[in-house]
Amino acid sequence: MTTWRKNTFPPGSAAAQGLASCHACGLLARMPEQTHDSHDTVCPRCDAPLHLRKPNSIARTWALVITACILYVPANVLPVMQTTTLGATQNDTILSGAAYLWNTGSWDLAIIVFIASIVVPMAKLIALITLLLSVQRRSQHQIQQRTRLYRLVEIVGKWSMLDIYVAALLATLVHFGSLLTIRTGPGAIAFGAVVVVTMFAAKSFDPRLMWDAIETQNHDRAEHPRS
Amino acid sequence: MTEPNTPDPDSTLPTATTRRRGRWSLSIVWLIPLIAIVVGGWLAVRNIMNQGPTVTIQFRTAEGLQADETRIKFRDVDVGVIKSIRLAENGPGVTVTAELNKQVEPMLVDDTKFWVVKPRIAGSGVSGLSTLLSGAYVGMEAGKSQQSRSDFTGLEVPPVLTEGLPGRTFVLKAEDLGSIDYGSPVYYRRIAVGEVVAYRLDPDGSGVSIEVFVRAPYDKYVTESARFWEASGIDFSMDATGVKVNTQSLASVVLGGIAFAPLEGEAVGKEAQSMASFRLYGDRNSAFKRYDNRVEYFELLFRESVHGLTVGAPVEFRGIPIGEVTDIGLDYDREARRLNIPVTVRLYPERLTSRLRSTVGNSTAERQHEFVRMIEAGLRGQLRMGSLITGQLYVALDFFPNAPRTKIDPTQTVVQIPTVQGDLQELQTSLSSIARKLDQIPFQDIVNDLRRAINSLDGTLKSADSTLRSVNSDVLPAIKGAVEDARKTLDHANVLLSQDAPTQTELRDTLREVSRSAASLRTLTDYLDRHPEALIRGRQPEDKP
Amino acid sequence: MTQPTLVACHDCDLLQRRPVLEAGQQARCVRCGARLGRHPYSPVDHTLAYVLGALTTFIIGNCYPVVSLESSGIMTHATLLGAVRALHADNMDAVGALVLFTGFIAPLTILLSLTYLLLPLELGRLAPGFAHLFRLFISVSPWAMVEVMMLGVVVSFVKLAHMATAISGIGLWSFGITMLLMAAMSASMDQADIWRRFEALRHGRLREARA
């Protein structure tokens, strides 16, 4: 368990004052001076675990992001849907599914599927990696934009599930015997895993760490002004 | 700060009234869940009220059936779905539980039938092809009983639906089933007017009984004397009367069928009763042969070659068919020291008498007497060539006034009809006798006489002149006439064999039809090969060839 | 509405003062009776209405097929639970579990827990286990994906319409309404306020217990 010391936090932040905000109910509570390893600190109002910052945020987020990156490959390479017509089986990956929509004239849906299932997961992973790196390098550039980026990642996360629902629905409905049958493929499992893991990754990242970096530096400069 | 324009707010402005809503008064937002609950409740109630009956059906196999997917259809209308399939508890088989619509509840009676509709190749063709695509379904036909029932035993074979259709059922008796099957069509004047609904082996195993259903209003053409025959395939016959090709329809060529027609030449007979019994003949010709009660057997002794005569060759009287040859034998007459060829023929004297419209008594003796009279009047049998093409002979009965008189022995069991030689035969014998005579001519003496005659040539020249003149005017036209006749006969033969002969045309037309159908079938299969999804999506515009 | 404010009636333009409203009060124009403002009866009044509506439509949506497909005489239906079952039958249990959780279990948990918590709150009481259940609601919230499912259904609908006759079912419309109601529910819910109420009521109870 990490022990936070007051002066590792920039002034102006609640943590510098020893105050922690409950992630569940938002109550501002004072963290005890000493924490015992056998006890967890909890929010006085709602009993949720209370921390100054999300524990092990960087490490956990990295682990999840790397897992998602690894799973991203089979998710796009393995077929998501298998269409069987009169004995001929055609495998469709997410990409080929979007291409099919485009080729058959529903370019609007093709764009939606492309964005939701291909662009979004990749963008999320890239965004999270960017955020992680920026925290670890204690970068001060464009923190506000990065915070917006984080909010975007959080909101947009669940929309990648679109392809899973489409595949599930098609596989349920198209059961016309030997004439036409659609089944979900192993790519769907991988893709679902990617979505879930990135959602967890976004949840475990603590954006406050970004703000910690910049204010500490200013604080350092204030304390040790360069001549 | 108060502004000069506005009055003092504190003193002059009224205060809006406040009203307290009652403790239980709700904002309008609550209409939403209220409506939602009302709609949900109404849907639930409607569902419960529309809950239809549940039935169980026993089948031998669950092949093609799937729980929650296989539908139950009544006259092609979806009326239910199979809910579960389990192994039957007692005995082999499966028990299928199905939920049906409420509207069919009154139809679930004792004799309601259920069966599985799968692709089937049967007598009426390939049925249930749509199930290849859609999966099997369970067909249902309502019974007429008043007793309601909820567990049924499914049929293994789809029944031919005649329930509710006006028409009549008849029973046909045949030696064997031939190419008949459930649903084989029944034709009248080449129109499909009914079908085979059932068949079974007779209890004594000597034949089969076939039930056919003829739809109204065609059932009234089934008179008591109508004839039914198997109209399957192509009837191709080549016999003494020529070559004949006969078929009901291209469909019956493939699928088989039964045709019927009333007897011609009869007044419109009484309509046959439902379930009346008929005999099923093998083909049209045998159906209309007058299998009357009276069949007489006669024997004809021929002493010439019977090459070209076969069993079954027709016996004609002046061109009217009255029977056929049943047996050709060989007999050595020891006394007369010669070979005879006894030909047994079967005659239907009724044909003869009905045409002659003479009333003949029914007793055997009277009939015999009649025949003897005719023989005495010159009735003889003769072999004649039936067809130049086939070279087949047939037996002709006719009156030969110059025939030598013969004695009839009426005590013989099989009455013999005396014969005369065939024309050809006659020609042959007379030619050989001429040759013999020529042999006997003393030419030497003739030469001597000729020398003597030259002397009197002058005298005879004049008479020779007049002879030649008569030859010109009498004999030559006769010869010309004979040549003309010969040419006419050859022309006839030509016409029969020519390109436009109706026989050939018909054959060619049929073959052309068949090849055309095959070609279009090939195009279709080619197309399907390339675009299998066309079965669902249909032909895409860009794909149209 | 902590201070009395100046308002002009939107119907008759009378200048008047709108007083501070208490719970359950409405302000009406002195002259023409138009409503000038109101205070909801309780902080969770609207939210609870949306929750109950969404719960009903959610249940309806699960009972009826969302989309039905008809081709060459065969008709197939898809309900949400039917889709999960089909995925299970295809040995795609992982995907089936994901769809089940995000499409059925999470929204149902949200709606049921909110009903359980907010109904007593509407009446001024505190349900037992409030804190735990409210925390459960907060943590499960991001996993309810009814709106993603709706978009998925629309995309599937268009894809299917190319191959056969696709028919929208009652389930589709019900889920659509559920999605809207749940959005309204989120918009009208003030979590901080609810926690404050919780705390107040809890202290009130403790005070009663001590007294």
Tab-separated table of N, CA and C in Angstrom, chain B residues 294-298 349 360-372 410 412-415:
chain	number	residue	atom	x	y	z
B	294	ARG	N	-68.717	-62.521	-74.652
B	294	ARG	CA	-68.614	-63.621	-75.601
B	294	ARG	C	-67.284	-63.600	-76.271
B	295	VAL	N	-66.579	-64.688	-76.061
B	295	VAL	CA	-65.306	-64.890	-76.737
B	295	VAL	C	-65.370	-66.260	-77.380
B	296	GLU	N	-65.108	-66.295	-78.639
B	296	GLU	CA	-65.177	-67.589	-79.332
B	296	GLU	C	-63.813	-67.903	-79.881
B	297	TYR	N	-63.479	-69.135	-79.776
B	297	TYR	CA	-62.199	-69.563	-80.323
B	297	TYR	C	-62.426	-70.352	-81.602
B	298	PHE	N	-61.649	-70.050	-82.598
B	298	PHE	CA	-61.742	-70.791	-83.856
B	298	PHE	C	-60.349	-71.193	-84.279
B	349	PRO	N	-67.568	-62.164	-81.340
B	349	PRO	CA	-68.650	-62.085	-82.311
B	349	PRO	C	-69.556	-60.898	-82.059
B	360	VAL	N	-78.801	-61.879	-82.578
B	360	VAL	CA	-78.358	-63.282	-82.549
B	360	VAL	C	-78.689	-63.834	-81.199
B	361	GLY	N	-79.117	-65.034	-81.229
B	361	GLY	CA	-79.446	-65.672	-79.958
B	361	GLY	C	-78.209	-65.879	-79.102
B	362	ASN	N	-78.453	-66.071	-77.862
B	362	ASN	CA	-77.325	-66.153	-76.941
B	362	ASN	C	-76.789	-67.564	-76.756
B	363	SER	N	-77.510	-68.513	-77.149
B	363	SER	CA	-77.039	-69.870	-76.849
B	363	SER	C	-75.908	-70.241	-77.784
B	364	THR	N	-75.099	-71.142	-77.341
B	364	THR	CA	-73.940	-71.569	-78.113
B	364	THR	C	-74.372	-72.203	-79.431
B	365	ALA	N	-75.402	-72.970	-79.337
B	365	ALA	CA	-75.845	-73.688	-80.538
B	365	ALA	C	-76.283	-72.700	-81.607
B	366	GLU	N	-77.002	-71.727	-81.169
B	366	GLU	CA	-77.478	-70.758	-82.159
B	366	GLU	C	-76.310	-70.044	-82.810
B	367	ARG	N	-75.329	-69.734	-81.964
B	367	ARG	CA	-74.169	-69.024	-82.505
B	367	ARG	C	-73.432	-69.910	-83.484
B	368	GLN	N	-73.268	-71.133	-83.080
B	368	GLN	CA	-72.582	-72.067	-83.972
B	368	GLN	C	-73.313	-72.164	-85.302
B	369	HIS	N	-74.579	-72.264	-85.174
B	369	HIS	CA	-75.402	-72.380	-86.380
B	369	HIS	C	-75.186	-71.184	-87.277
B	370	GLU	N	-75.116	-70.042	-86.675
B	370	GLU	CA	-74.905	-68.812	-87.429
B	370	GLU	C	-73.602	-68.877	-88.193
B	371	PHE	N	-72.573	-69.345	-87.494
B	371	PHE	CA	-71.264	-69.390	-88.120
B	371	PHE	C	-71.238	-70.389	-89.263
B	372	VAL	N	-71.862	-71.516	-89.012
B	372	VAL	CA	-71.871	-72.538	-90.070
B	372	VAL	C	-72.542	-71.981	-91.316
B	410	PRO	N	-69.411	-79.718	-87.056
B	410	PRO	CA	-69.806	-78.913	-85.892
B	410	PRO	C	-69.531	-79.613	-84.574
B	412	GLN	N	-66.712	-80.655	-83.651
B	412	GLN	CA	-65.412	-80.303	-83.117
B	412	GLN	C	-65.542	-79.221	-82.043
B	413	THR	N	-64.718	-79.320	-81.028
B	413	THR	CA	-64.786	-78.332	-79.926
B	413	THR	C	-64.401	-76.945	-80.420
B	414	VAL	N	-63.404	-76.938	-81.239
B	414	VAL	CA	-63.039	-75.644	-81.803
B	414	VAL	C	-63.418	-75.665	-83.265
B	415	VAL	N	-64.288	-74.806	-83.611
B	415	VAL	CA	-64.784	-74.803	-84.987
B	415	VAL	C	-63.675	-74.330	-85.906
